[in-house]
Short mmCIF file of N, CA and C in Angstrom, two decimals:
data_model
loop_
_atom_site.label_atom_id
_atom_site.label_comp_id
_atom_site.label_asym_id
_atom_site.label_seq_id
_atom_site.Cartn_x
_atom_site.Cartn_y
_atom_site.Cartn_z
N MET Z 1 0.85 -1.19 0.00
CA MET Z 1 0.00 0.00 0.00
C MET Z 1 0.88 1.22 0.00
N GLN Z 2 0.53 2.16 -0.84
CA GLN Z 2 1.26 3.42 -0.92
C GLN Z 2 0.34 4.55 -0.53
N ILE Z 3 0.94 5.59 0.02
CA ILE Z 3 0.21 6.82 0.29
C ILE Z 3 0.82 7.89 -0.58
N LYS Z 4 0.03 8.47 -1.44
CA LYS Z 4 0.53 9.53 -2.30
C LYS Z 4 0.21 10.87 -1.66
N THR Z 5 1.26 11.60 -1.38
CA THR Z 5 1.06 12.91 -0.76
C THR Z 5 1.71 14.02 -1.56
N HIS Z 6 2.38 13.68 -2.63
CA HIS Z 6 3.16 14.66 -3.36
C HIS Z 6 2.34 15.55 -4.30
N SER Z 7 1.10 15.22 -4.55
CA SER Z 7 0.34 15.93 -5.57
C SER Z 7 -0.11 17.33 -5.14
N ILE Z 8 -0.14 17.61 -3.86
CA ILE Z 8 -0.62 18.91 -3.39
C ILE Z 8 0.37 19.49 -2.40
N ASP Z 9 0.69 20.75 -2.58
CA ASP Z 9 1.53 21.46 -1.62
C ASP Z 9 0.61 22.13 -0.62
N HIS Z 10 0.48 21.54 0.59
CA HIS Z 10 -0.47 22.05 1.57
C HIS Z 10 -0.03 23.35 2.23
N ARG Z 11 1.16 23.79 1.92
CA ARG Z 11 1.57 25.09 2.43
C ARG Z 11 0.96 26.22 1.60
N ASP Z 12 0.44 25.87 0.43
CA ASP Z 12 -0.20 26.85 -0.44
C ASP Z 12 -1.64 27.04 0.02
N ILE Z 13 -1.91 28.15 0.67
CA ILE Z 13 -3.24 28.38 1.25
C ILE Z 13 -4.32 28.56 0.19
N SER Z 14 -3.91 28.85 -1.04
CA SER Z 14 -4.91 29.05 -2.10
C SER Z 14 -5.50 27.72 -2.58
N TYR Z 15 -4.96 26.59 -2.12
CA TYR Z 15 -5.49 25.30 -2.52
C TYR Z 15 -5.95 24.55 -1.28
N PRO Z 16 -7.24 24.61 -0.97
CA PRO Z 16 -7.73 23.99 0.28
C PRO Z 16 -7.76 22.46 0.18
N PRO Z 17 -7.73 21.77 1.31
CA PRO Z 17 -7.82 20.31 1.30
C PRO Z 17 -9.08 19.85 0.59
N GLY Z 18 -8.92 18.93 -0.34
CA GLY Z 18 -10.05 18.44 -1.10
C GLY Z 18 -10.22 19.14 -2.44
N GLY Z 19 -9.62 20.30 -2.59
CA GLY Z 19 -9.69 21.00 -3.87
C GLY Z 19 -10.76 22.07 -3.90
N ILE Z 20 -10.62 22.96 -4.85
CA ILE Z 20 -11.51 24.11 -5.00
C ILE Z 20 -12.94 23.67 -5.31
N LEU Z 21 -13.11 22.72 -6.24
CA LEU Z 21 -14.45 22.29 -6.64
C LEU Z 21 -15.23 21.76 -5.44
N LEU Z 22 -14.59 20.94 -4.63
CA LEU Z 22 -15.27 20.40 -3.45
C LEU Z 22 -15.74 21.52 -2.54
N TRP Z 23 -14.91 22.54 -2.35
CA TRP Z 23 -15.27 23.63 -1.46
C TRP Z 23 -16.39 24.49 -2.05
N ILE Z 24 -16.44 24.60 -3.37
CA ILE Z 24 -17.57 25.29 -4.00
C ILE Z 24 -18.85 24.51 -3.70
N ILE Z 25 -18.78 23.19 -3.83
CA ILE Z 25 -19.95 22.35 -3.52
C ILE Z 25 -20.34 22.49 -2.05
N ILE Z 26 -19.36 22.46 -1.16
CA ILE Z 26 -19.64 22.59 0.28
C ILE Z 26 -20.31 23.93 0.57
N ILE Z 27 -19.79 25.00 -0.01
CA ILE Z 27 -20.38 26.32 0.21
C ILE Z 27 -21.81 26.37 -0.31
N LEU Z 28 -22.04 25.80 -1.49
CA LEU Z 28 -23.41 25.77 -2.04
C LEU Z 28 -24.35 24.96 -1.14
N GLU Z 29 -23.86 23.85 -0.61
CA GLU Z 29 -24.69 23.04 0.29
C GLU Z 29 -25.00 23.81 1.57
N LEU Z 30 -24.01 24.49 2.11
CA LEU Z 30 -24.24 25.27 3.33
C LEU Z 30 -25.22 26.41 3.07
N VAL Z 31 -25.12 27.05 1.91
CA VAL Z 31 -26.07 28.11 1.56
C VAL Z 31 -27.47 27.53 1.42
N THR Z 32 -27.58 26.37 0.78
CA THR Z 32 -28.89 25.72 0.61
C THR Z 32 -29.52 25.41 1.97
N PHE Z 33 -28.76 24.79 2.85
CA PHE Z 33 -29.29 24.50 4.18
C PHE Z 33 -29.55 25.78 4.96
N GLY Z 34 -28.69 26.77 4.79
CA GLY Z 34 -28.90 28.06 5.46
C GLY Z 34 -30.20 28.70 5.04
N LEU Z 35 -30.52 28.62 3.75
CA LEU Z 35 -31.80 29.16 3.28
C LEU Z 35 -32.97 28.37 3.87
N GLY Z 36 -32.81 27.05 3.95
CA GLY Z 36 -33.86 26.23 4.55
C GLY Z 36 -34.08 26.57 6.02
N ILE Z 37 -32.99 26.75 6.74
CA ILE Z 37 -33.10 27.13 8.15
C ILE Z 37 -33.67 28.53 8.28
N GLY Z 38 -33.28 29.42 7.37
CA GLY Z 38 -33.85 30.77 7.35
C GLY Z 38 -35.35 30.74 7.14
N GLY Z 39 -35.81 29.88 6.23
CA GLY Z 39 -37.25 29.72 6.02
C GLY Z 39 -37.94 29.17 7.25
N LEU Z 40 -37.31 28.21 7.90
CA LEU Z 40 -37.85 27.65 9.15
C LEU Z 40 -38.03 28.75 10.19
N VAL Z 41 -37.03 29.58 10.37
CA VAL Z 41 -37.10 30.66 11.37
C VAL Z 41 -38.16 31.68 10.97
N TYR Z 42 -38.20 32.02 9.68
CA TYR Z 42 -39.19 33.00 9.21
C TYR Z 42 -40.61 32.52 9.50
N TYR Z 43 -40.93 31.31 9.07
CA TYR Z 43 -42.28 30.79 9.31
C TYR Z 43 -42.52 30.50 10.79
N GLY Z 44 -41.46 30.16 11.51
CA GLY Z 44 -41.59 29.97 12.95
C GLY Z 44 -42.00 31.24 13.66
N ASN Z 45 -41.52 32.37 13.18
CA ASN Z 45 -41.91 33.66 13.76
C ASN Z 45 -43.33 34.04 13.40
N LEU Z 46 -43.83 33.53 12.28
CA LEU Z 46 -45.22 33.80 11.89
C LEU Z 46 -46.21 32.92 12.65
N GLU Z 47 -45.80 31.71 12.97
CA GLU Z 47 -46.69 30.74 13.63
C GLU Z 47 -46.01 30.18 14.88
N THR Z 48 -45.74 31.04 15.84
CA THR Z 48 -44.95 30.64 17.00
C THR Z 48 -45.60 29.52 17.81
N GLU Z 49 -46.89 29.61 18.02
CA GLU Z 49 -47.58 28.59 18.83
C GLU Z 49 -47.53 27.23 18.13
N LEU Z 50 -47.83 27.20 16.84
CA LEU Z 50 -47.81 25.96 16.07
C LEU Z 50 -46.40 25.34 16.08
N PHE Z 51 -45.40 26.16 15.86
CA PHE Z 51 -44.03 25.65 15.81
C PHE Z 51 -43.59 25.15 17.19
N HIS Z 52 -43.99 25.84 18.24
CA HIS Z 52 -43.63 25.38 19.59
C HIS Z 52 -44.29 24.04 19.89
N THR Z 53 -45.57 23.94 19.61
CA THR Z 53 -46.30 22.68 19.85
C THR Z 53 -45.71 21.55 19.03
N SER Z 54 -45.38 21.84 17.78
CA SER Z 54 -44.80 20.81 16.90
C SER Z 54 -43.42 20.39 17.37
N ARG Z 55 -42.61 21.35 17.78
CA ARG Z 55 -41.26 21.03 18.25
C ARG Z 55 -41.30 20.10 19.45
N LEU Z 56 -42.29 20.28 20.31
CA LEU Z 56 -42.41 19.42 21.48
C LEU Z 56 -42.70 17.97 21.11
N MET Z 57 -43.13 17.73 19.88
CA MET Z 57 -43.40 16.37 19.41
C MET Z 57 -42.13 15.67 18.92
N LEU Z 58 -41.02 16.42 18.84
CA LEU Z 58 -39.75 15.81 18.44
C LEU Z 58 -39.08 15.17 19.64
N ASN Z 59 -38.24 14.21 19.37
CA ASN Z 59 -37.50 13.51 20.41
C ASN Z 59 -36.14 14.20 20.59
N ALA Z 60 -36.12 15.25 21.41
CA ALA Z 60 -34.89 16.04 21.60
C ALA Z 60 -33.73 15.21 22.17
N PRO Z 61 -33.95 14.30 23.13
CA PRO Z 61 -32.81 13.49 23.59
C PRO Z 61 -32.21 12.64 22.47
N LEU Z 62 -33.05 12.11 21.59
CA LEU Z 62 -32.54 11.34 20.46
C LEU Z 62 -31.78 12.25 19.50
N GLY Z 63 -32.28 13.46 19.29
CA GLY Z 63 -31.57 14.43 18.47
C GLY Z 63 -30.22 14.79 19.06
N MET Z 64 -30.16 14.92 20.38
CA MET Z 64 -28.90 15.22 21.06
C MET Z 64 -27.93 14.05 20.93
N LEU Z 65 -28.45 12.83 21.07
CA LEU Z 65 -27.61 11.65 20.90
C LEU Z 65 -27.04 11.61 19.48
N ASN Z 66 -27.87 11.92 18.49
CA ASN Z 66 -27.39 11.99 17.11
C ASN Z 66 -26.28 13.02 16.97
N THR Z 67 -26.43 14.14 17.66
CA THR Z 67 -25.41 15.19 17.62
C THR Z 67 -24.09 14.67 18.18
N LEU Z 68 -24.15 14.01 19.32
CA LEU Z 68 -22.93 13.45 19.93
C LEU Z 68 -22.29 12.40 19.04
N VAL Z 69 -23.12 11.55 18.43
CA VAL Z 69 -22.60 10.51 17.54
C VAL Z 69 -21.85 11.15 16.36
N LEU Z 70 -22.43 12.18 15.77
CA LEU Z 70 -21.76 12.83 14.64
C LEU Z 70 -20.49 13.55 15.07
N LEU Z 71 -20.50 14.16 16.25
CA LEU Z 71 -19.28 14.82 16.73
C LEU Z 71 -18.15 13.82 16.96
N VAL Z 72 -18.47 12.69 17.57
CA VAL Z 72 -17.46 11.65 17.79
C VAL Z 72 -16.98 11.10 16.45
N SER Z 73 -17.91 10.89 15.54
CA SER Z 73 -17.55 10.42 14.21
C SER Z 73 -16.64 11.42 13.50
N GLY Z 74 -16.94 12.71 13.66
CA GLY Z 74 -16.09 13.75 13.07
C GLY Z 74 -14.69 13.74 13.66
N TYR Z 75 -14.60 13.47 14.96
CA TYR Z 75 -13.28 13.35 15.60
C TYR Z 75 -12.48 12.23 14.94
N PHE Z 76 -13.13 11.07 14.75
CA PHE Z 76 -12.42 9.95 14.16
C PHE Z 76 -12.05 10.21 12.70
N MET Z 77 -12.85 11.02 12.00
CA MET Z 77 -12.49 11.38 10.62
C MET Z 77 -11.24 12.24 10.62
N ALA Z 78 -11.18 13.21 11.53
CA ALA Z 78 -9.98 14.04 11.63
C ALA Z 78 -8.77 13.19 12.01
N ASP Z 79 -8.99 12.22 12.90
CA ASP Z 79 -7.91 11.32 13.30
C ASP Z 79 -7.45 10.46 12.13
N THR Z 80 -8.37 10.07 11.26
CA THR Z 80 -8.02 9.30 10.07
C THR Z 80 -7.00 10.06 9.24
N VAL Z 81 -7.27 11.33 8.98
CA VAL Z 81 -6.37 12.15 8.17
C VAL Z 81 -5.03 12.33 8.89
N ALA Z 82 -5.08 12.63 10.18
CA ALA Z 82 -3.84 12.83 10.95
C ALA Z 82 -2.97 11.58 10.94
N LYS Z 83 -3.59 10.43 11.15
CA LYS Z 83 -2.83 9.17 11.16
C LYS Z 83 -2.26 8.87 9.77
N LEU Z 84 -3.01 9.16 8.74
CA LEU Z 84 -2.53 8.92 7.38
C LEU Z 84 -1.33 9.82 7.08
N LYS Z 85 -1.39 11.06 7.52
CA LYS Z 85 -0.27 11.99 7.29
C LYS Z 85 0.99 11.56 8.03
N SER Z 86 0.82 10.85 9.14
CA SER Z 86 2.00 10.38 9.89
C SER Z 86 2.34 8.92 9.54
N TRP Z 87 1.80 8.44 8.43
CA TRP Z 87 2.10 7.11 7.89
C TRP Z 87 1.66 5.97 8.79
N GLU Z 88 0.68 6.19 9.64
CA GLU Z 88 0.14 5.13 10.50
C GLU Z 88 -1.10 4.54 9.83
N MET Z 89 -0.86 3.71 8.82
CA MET Z 89 -1.93 3.21 7.96
C MET Z 89 -2.97 2.39 8.74
N GLU Z 90 -2.54 1.48 9.59
CA GLU Z 90 -3.50 0.64 10.32
C GLU Z 90 -4.36 1.48 11.26
N ALA Z 91 -3.75 2.42 11.95
CA ALA Z 91 -4.51 3.30 12.84
C ALA Z 91 -5.46 4.18 12.04
N SER Z 92 -5.02 4.61 10.87
CA SER Z 92 -5.87 5.43 10.01
C SER Z 92 -7.09 4.63 9.55
N LYS Z 93 -6.87 3.38 9.16
CA LYS Z 93 -7.99 2.52 8.73
C LYS Z 93 -8.98 2.29 9.87
N ARG Z 94 -8.45 2.08 11.09
CA ARG Z 94 -9.34 1.88 12.24
C ARG Z 94 -10.18 3.13 12.50
N SER Z 95 -9.54 4.28 12.44
CA SER Z 95 -10.28 5.53 12.67
C SER Z 95 -11.35 5.74 11.60
N LEU Z 96 -11.02 5.40 10.36
CA LEU Z 96 -12.01 5.54 9.29
C LEU Z 96 -13.17 4.58 9.50
N LEU Z 97 -12.87 3.39 9.96
CA LEU Z 97 -13.92 2.42 10.26
C LEU Z 97 -14.83 2.93 11.38
N LEU Z 98 -14.23 3.54 12.40
CA LEU Z 98 -15.02 4.12 13.50
C LEU Z 98 -15.85 5.31 13.01
N THR Z 99 -15.31 6.06 12.06
CA THR Z 99 -16.08 7.16 11.46
C THR Z 99 -17.33 6.61 10.79
N MET Z 100 -17.14 5.56 9.98
CA MET Z 100 -18.28 4.97 9.28
C MET Z 100 -19.27 4.35 10.25
N LEU Z 101 -18.77 3.74 11.31
CA LEU Z 101 -19.65 3.17 12.33
C LEU Z 101 -20.52 4.27 12.93
N GLY Z 102 -19.91 5.42 13.24
CA GLY Z 102 -20.69 6.55 13.75
C GLY Z 102 -21.74 7.00 12.76
N GLY Z 103 -21.39 7.03 11.48
CA GLY Z 103 -22.37 7.39 10.46
C GLY Z 103 -23.53 6.41 10.40
N LEU Z 104 -23.22 5.13 10.52
CA LEU Z 104 -24.27 4.11 10.50
C LEU Z 104 -25.16 4.21 11.74
N VAL Z 105 -24.57 4.51 12.89
CA VAL Z 105 -25.36 4.71 14.10
C VAL Z 105 -26.28 5.91 13.91
N PHE Z 106 -25.77 6.99 13.33
CA PHE Z 106 -26.60 8.16 13.05
C PHE Z 106 -27.78 7.78 12.17
N VAL Z 107 -27.51 7.04 11.10
CA VAL Z 107 -28.58 6.61 10.18
C VAL Z 107 -29.60 5.75 10.93
N GLY Z 108 -29.13 4.86 11.79
CA GLY Z 108 -30.04 4.02 12.57
C GLY Z 108 -30.91 4.83 13.51
N LEU Z 109 -30.30 5.77 14.22
CA LEU Z 109 -31.06 6.62 15.15
C LEU Z 109 -32.06 7.50 14.40
N LYS Z 110 -31.64 8.04 13.28
CA LYS Z 110 -32.53 8.89 12.49
C LYS Z 110 -33.68 8.05 11.93
N SER Z 111 -33.39 6.83 11.51
CA SER Z 111 -34.45 5.93 11.02
C SER Z 111 -35.45 5.63 12.13
N TRP Z 112 -34.93 5.39 13.34
CA TRP Z 112 -35.82 5.16 14.48
C TRP Z 112 -36.70 6.37 14.73
N GLU Z 113 -36.12 7.57 14.67
CA GLU Z 113 -36.88 8.79 14.88
C GLU Z 113 -37.97 8.94 13.81
N TYR Z 114 -37.62 8.64 12.56
CA TYR Z 114 -38.61 8.70 11.49
C TYR Z 114 -39.73 7.69 11.74
N TYR Z 115 -39.36 6.50 12.20
CA TYR Z 115 -40.36 5.48 12.51
C TYR Z 115 -41.32 5.99 13.59
N GLU Z 116 -40.76 6.64 14.63
CA GLU Z 116 -41.61 7.21 15.69
C GLU Z 116 -42.61 8.22 15.11
N LYS Z 117 -42.12 9.07 14.22
CA LYS Z 117 -42.99 10.10 13.63
C LYS Z 117 -44.08 9.46 12.78
N LEU Z 118 -43.69 8.53 11.93
CA LEU Z 118 -44.67 7.89 11.05
C LEU Z 118 -45.67 7.05 11.83
N SER Z 119 -45.22 6.42 12.93
CA SER Z 119 -46.13 5.64 13.78
C SER Z 119 -47.15 6.54 14.47
N SER Z 120 -46.78 7.79 14.68
CA SER Z 120 -47.69 8.76 15.29
C SER Z 120 -48.45 9.56 14.23
N ASP Z 121 -48.37 9.11 12.99
CA ASP Z 121 -49.02 9.79 11.85
C ASP Z 121 -48.58 11.24 11.69
N ILE Z 122 -47.31 11.51 11.96
CA ILE Z 122 -46.75 12.84 11.74
C ILE Z 122 -46.07 12.83 10.38
N GLU Z 123 -46.63 13.60 9.47
CA GLU Z 123 -46.13 13.60 8.10
C GLU Z 123 -45.74 15.00 7.67
N MET Z 124 -45.13 15.08 6.49
CA MET Z 124 -44.66 16.35 5.97
C MET Z 124 -45.79 17.35 5.76
N ALA Z 125 -46.93 16.88 5.36
CA ALA Z 125 -48.05 17.77 5.03
C ALA Z 125 -48.84 18.23 6.26
N ASP Z 126 -48.48 17.77 7.45
CA ASP Z 126 -49.25 18.12 8.65
C ASP Z 126 -49.25 19.62 8.92
N ASN Z 127 -48.10 20.24 8.88
CA ASN Z 127 -48.00 21.70 9.06
C ASN Z 127 -46.64 22.16 8.56
N MET Z 128 -46.42 23.46 8.58
CA MET Z 128 -45.19 24.02 8.03
C MET Z 128 -43.95 23.56 8.81
N PHE Z 129 -44.07 23.42 10.12
CA PHE Z 129 -42.92 22.95 10.90
C PHE Z 129 -42.48 21.58 10.42
N PHE Z 130 -43.43 20.66 10.29
CA PHE Z 130 -43.06 19.31 9.89
C PHE Z 130 -42.65 19.24 8.43
N THR Z 131 -43.11 20.15 7.61
CA THR Z 131 -42.60 20.23 6.24
C THR Z 131 -41.10 20.52 6.29
N PHE Z 132 -40.72 21.52 7.08
CA PHE Z 132 -39.29 21.84 7.22
C PHE Z 132 -38.53 20.69 7.88
N TYR Z 133 -39.12 20.09 8.91
CA TYR Z 133 -38.46 18.99 9.61
C TYR Z 133 -38.11 17.86 8.64
N TRP Z 134 -39.11 17.38 7.90
CA TRP Z 134 -38.89 16.25 6.99
C TRP Z 134 -37.93 16.62 5.86
N LEU Z 135 -38.10 17.80 5.28
CA LEU Z 135 -37.22 18.19 4.17
C LEU Z 135 -35.77 18.38 4.62
N LEU Z 136 -35.58 19.12 5.70
CA LEU Z 136 -34.21 19.41 6.14
C LEU Z 136 -33.50 18.17 6.67
N THR Z 137 -34.18 17.40 7.52
CA THR Z 137 -33.51 16.21 8.07
C THR Z 137 -33.36 15.13 7.00
N GLY Z 138 -34.32 15.03 6.10
CA GLY Z 138 -34.22 14.05 5.02
C GLY Z 138 -33.08 14.37 4.06
N PHE Z 139 -32.95 15.65 3.71
CA PHE Z 139 -31.87 16.09 2.84
C PHE Z 139 -30.52 15.88 3.52
N HIS Z 140 -30.47 16.15 4.82
CA HIS Z 140 -29.23 15.91 5.57
C HIS Z 140 -28.91 14.42 5.61
N LEU Z 141 -29.92 13.60 5.86
CA LEU Z 141 -29.70 12.15 5.90
C LEU Z 141 -29.16 11.66 4.55
N ALA Z 142 -29.67 12.21 3.45
CA ALA Z 142 -29.15 11.84 2.13
C ALA Z 142 -27.67 12.18 2.01
N HIS Z 143 -27.28 13.32 2.56
CA HIS Z 143 -25.86 13.71 2.54
C HIS Z 143 -25.01 12.75 3.38
N VAL Z 144 -25.52 12.34 4.52
CA VAL Z 144 -24.79 11.39 5.36
C VAL Z 144 -24.61 10.07 4.61
N LEU Z 145 -25.65 9.61 3.92
CA LEU Z 145 -25.55 8.37 3.16
C LEU Z 145 -24.52 8.50 2.03
N VAL Z 146 -24.52 9.63 1.33
CA VAL Z 146 -23.51 9.86 0.29
C VAL Z 146 -22.12 9.87 0.93
N GLY Z 147 -22.00 10.53 2.07
CA GLY Z 147 -20.73 10.56 2.78
C GLY Z 147 -20.25 9.17 3.16
N LEU Z 148 -21.17 8.32 3.60
CA LEU Z 148 -20.80 6.95 3.95
C LEU Z 148 -20.29 6.18 2.73
N VAL Z 149 -20.91 6.40 1.58
CA VAL Z 149 -20.44 5.74 0.35
C VAL Z 149 -19.03 6.23 0.00
N ILE Z 150 -18.81 7.53 0.10
CA ILE Z 150 -17.48 8.09 -0.17
C ILE Z 150 -16.45 7.48 0.78
N LEU Z 151 -16.78 7.41 2.06
CA LEU Z 151 -15.85 6.86 3.05
C LEU Z 151 -15.61 5.37 2.82
N LEU Z 152 -16.64 4.65 2.40
CA LEU Z 152 -16.48 3.22 2.12
C LEU Z 152 -15.51 3.01 0.95
N VAL Z 153 -15.64 3.81 -0.09
CA VAL Z 153 -14.73 3.71 -1.23
C VAL Z 153 -13.29 3.99 -0.78
N ILE Z 154 -13.11 5.01 0.04
CA ILE Z 154 -11.78 5.33 0.56
C ILE Z 154 -11.25 4.17 1.39
N TRP Z 155 -12.09 3.60 2.25
CA TRP Z 155 -11.66 2.50 3.11
C TRP Z 155 -11.27 1.28 2.28
N ILE Z 156 -12.05 0.98 1.24
CA ILE Z 156 -11.71 -0.15 0.35
C ILE Z 156 -10.36 0.10 -0.30
N ASN Z 157 -10.12 1.33 -0.75
CA ASN Z 157 -8.82 1.65 -1.34
C ASN Z 157 -7.69 1.52 -0.32
N MET Z 158 -7.95 1.89 0.91
CA MET Z 158 -6.93 1.77 1.96
C MET Z 158 -6.63 0.31 2.28
N LYS Z 159 -7.64 -0.54 2.23
CA LYS Z 159 -7.46 -1.97 2.55
C LYS Z 159 -6.76 -2.71 1.42
N SER Z 160 -6.94 -2.25 0.21
CA SER Z 160 -6.36 -2.94 -0.94
C SER Z 160 -4.85 -2.75 -0.97
N LYS Z 161 -4.13 -3.83 -1.04
CA LYS Z 161 -2.67 -3.76 -1.07
C LYS Z 161 -2.17 -3.20 -2.40
N SER Z 162 -2.96 -3.35 -3.45
CA SER Z 162 -2.49 -2.96 -4.78
C SER Z 162 -2.80 -1.51 -5.13
N MET Z 163 -3.57 -0.82 -4.31
CA MET Z 163 -3.97 0.54 -4.66
C MET Z 163 -3.22 1.55 -3.81
N ALA Z 164 -2.93 2.66 -4.43
CA ALA Z 164 -2.32 3.77 -3.70
C ALA Z 164 -3.43 4.66 -3.17
N VAL Z 165 -3.24 5.17 -1.97
CA VAL Z 165 -4.23 6.06 -1.37
C VAL Z 165 -3.76 7.49 -1.54
N GLU Z 166 -4.57 8.28 -2.17
CA GLU Z 166 -4.26 9.71 -2.34
C GLU Z 166 -4.70 10.44 -1.08
N LEU Z 167 -3.78 11.14 -0.46
CA LEU Z 167 -4.13 11.95 0.70
C LEU Z 167 -5.23 12.94 0.35
N ALA Z 168 -5.17 13.49 -0.85
CA ALA Z 168 -6.19 14.45 -1.28
C ALA Z 168 -7.58 13.82 -1.30
N ASP Z 169 -7.68 12.54 -1.67
CA ASP Z 169 -8.98 11.86 -1.67
C ASP Z 169 -9.51 11.72 -0.25
N VAL Z 170 -8.64 11.35 0.67
CA VAL Z 170 -9.05 11.20 2.06
C VAL Z 170 -9.46 12.55 2.63
N GLU Z 171 -8.71 13.59 2.31
CA GLU Z 171 -9.06 14.93 2.77
C GLU Z 171 -10.38 15.40 2.16
N SER Z 172 -10.64 15.02 0.93
CA SER Z 172 -11.92 15.37 0.31
C SER Z 172 -13.07 14.70 1.04
N GLY Z 173 -12.90 13.40 1.33
CA GLY Z 173 -13.92 12.69 2.09
C GLY Z 173 -14.12 13.29 3.46
N ALA Z 174 -13.02 13.70 4.08
CA ALA Z 174 -13.10 14.32 5.41
C ALA Z 174 -13.83 15.65 5.34
N ALA Z 175 -13.54 16.45 4.33
CA ALA Z 175 -14.21 17.75 4.19
C ALA Z 175 -15.72 17.56 4.01
N PHE Z 176 -16.10 16.58 3.18
CA PHE Z 176 -17.53 16.31 2.97
C PHE Z 176 -18.17 15.83 4.28
N TRP Z 177 -17.48 14.95 4.99
CA TRP Z 177 -18.03 14.42 6.25
C TRP Z 177 -18.20 15.53 7.29
N HIS Z 178 -17.21 16.40 7.38
CA HIS Z 178 -17.30 17.51 8.34
C HIS Z 178 -18.40 18.49 7.94
N MET Z 179 -18.66 18.61 6.63
CA MET Z 179 -19.79 19.44 6.19
C MET Z 179 -21.10 18.86 6.75
N CYS Z 180 -21.23 17.53 6.69
CA CYS Z 180 -22.43 16.89 7.25
C CYS Z 180 -22.54 17.18 8.74
N ASP Z 181 -21.42 17.12 9.45
CA ASP Z 181 -21.41 17.45 10.88
C ASP Z 181 -21.88 18.88 11.10
N LEU Z 182 -21.31 19.81 10.35
CA LEU Z 182 -21.64 21.22 10.52
C LEU Z 182 -23.11 21.48 10.24
N ILE Z 183 -23.63 20.89 9.18
CA ILE Z 183 -25.04 21.08 8.85
C ILE Z 183 -25.92 20.58 10.00
N TRP Z 184 -25.58 19.41 10.56
CA TRP Z 184 -26.38 18.90 11.68
C TRP Z 184 -26.28 19.81 12.89
N LEU Z 185 -25.09 20.37 13.12
CA LEU Z 185 -24.92 21.29 14.26
C LEU Z 185 -25.77 22.55 14.09
N LEU Z 186 -26.13 22.89 12.87
CA LEU Z 186 -27.05 24.00 12.62
C LEU Z 186 -28.50 23.55 12.70
N LEU Z 187 -28.77 22.34 12.19
CA LEU Z 187 -30.15 21.84 12.17
C LEU Z 187 -30.66 21.48 13.57
N PHE Z 188 -29.82 20.85 14.36
CA PHE Z 188 -30.28 20.37 15.67
C PHE Z 188 -30.89 21.48 16.52
N PRO Z 189 -30.19 22.57 16.77
CA PRO Z 189 -30.82 23.61 17.60
C PRO Z 189 -32.00 24.27 16.92
N ALA Z 190 -31.90 24.46 15.60
CA ALA Z 190 -33.00 25.13 14.89
C ALA Z 190 -34.29 24.33 14.96
N LEU Z 191 -34.20 23.02 14.85
CA LEU Z 191 -35.40 22.18 14.86
C LEU Z 191 -35.81 21.73 16.26
N TYR Z 192 -34.85 21.35 17.08
CA TYR Z 192 -35.17 20.68 18.34
C TYR Z 192 -35.20 21.59 19.56
N LEU Z 193 -34.60 22.78 19.46
CA LEU Z 193 -34.45 23.60 20.67
C LEU Z 193 -35.06 24.98 20.59
N VAL Z 194 -35.08 25.61 19.43
CA VAL Z 194 -35.41 27.04 19.34
C VAL Z 194 -36.88 27.33 19.61
N PHE Z 195 -37.77 26.61 19.01
CA PHE Z 195 -39.20 26.98 19.07
C PHE Z 195 -39.90 26.41 20.28
#
């Protein structure tokens, strides 16, 4: 197994980890979620009682647990990159595996939360709060699933003895994963705590 690190000079601040295109995508995703959260706040100010009552129907402890899971997963993703940079391949693979495990736990907890909502007949069309809830958390969940696929491909490449691992690829996966963390850190208080 080889680690290729020569393709990018990380001392050049004009070239961020993961590349310019990835960061354009990340910025667009953050703007998209920011607009969604802005809409949530706007309509929440118009219908404060409805939004408060609806928010109380969410499972805030489960949302907090999801937050902790993603934060721990984000730590292991950062550790993956750090270990790879110091040529600790086995430790890097373990950290990446723990990152993916955290992502799978998040998906499981979010699926359980969705099951609770659907079992209580809480759907997107019920009111504006739940429209935002389903759209924002569903779109975020889709990003987590895409992130898991990206991380799985990286992990397979790391496990393969015949393939070289590009540090830039791992950093790209890390940047995308941390974007998912950041989005959730914005969504959790907006949906579960504010109203």
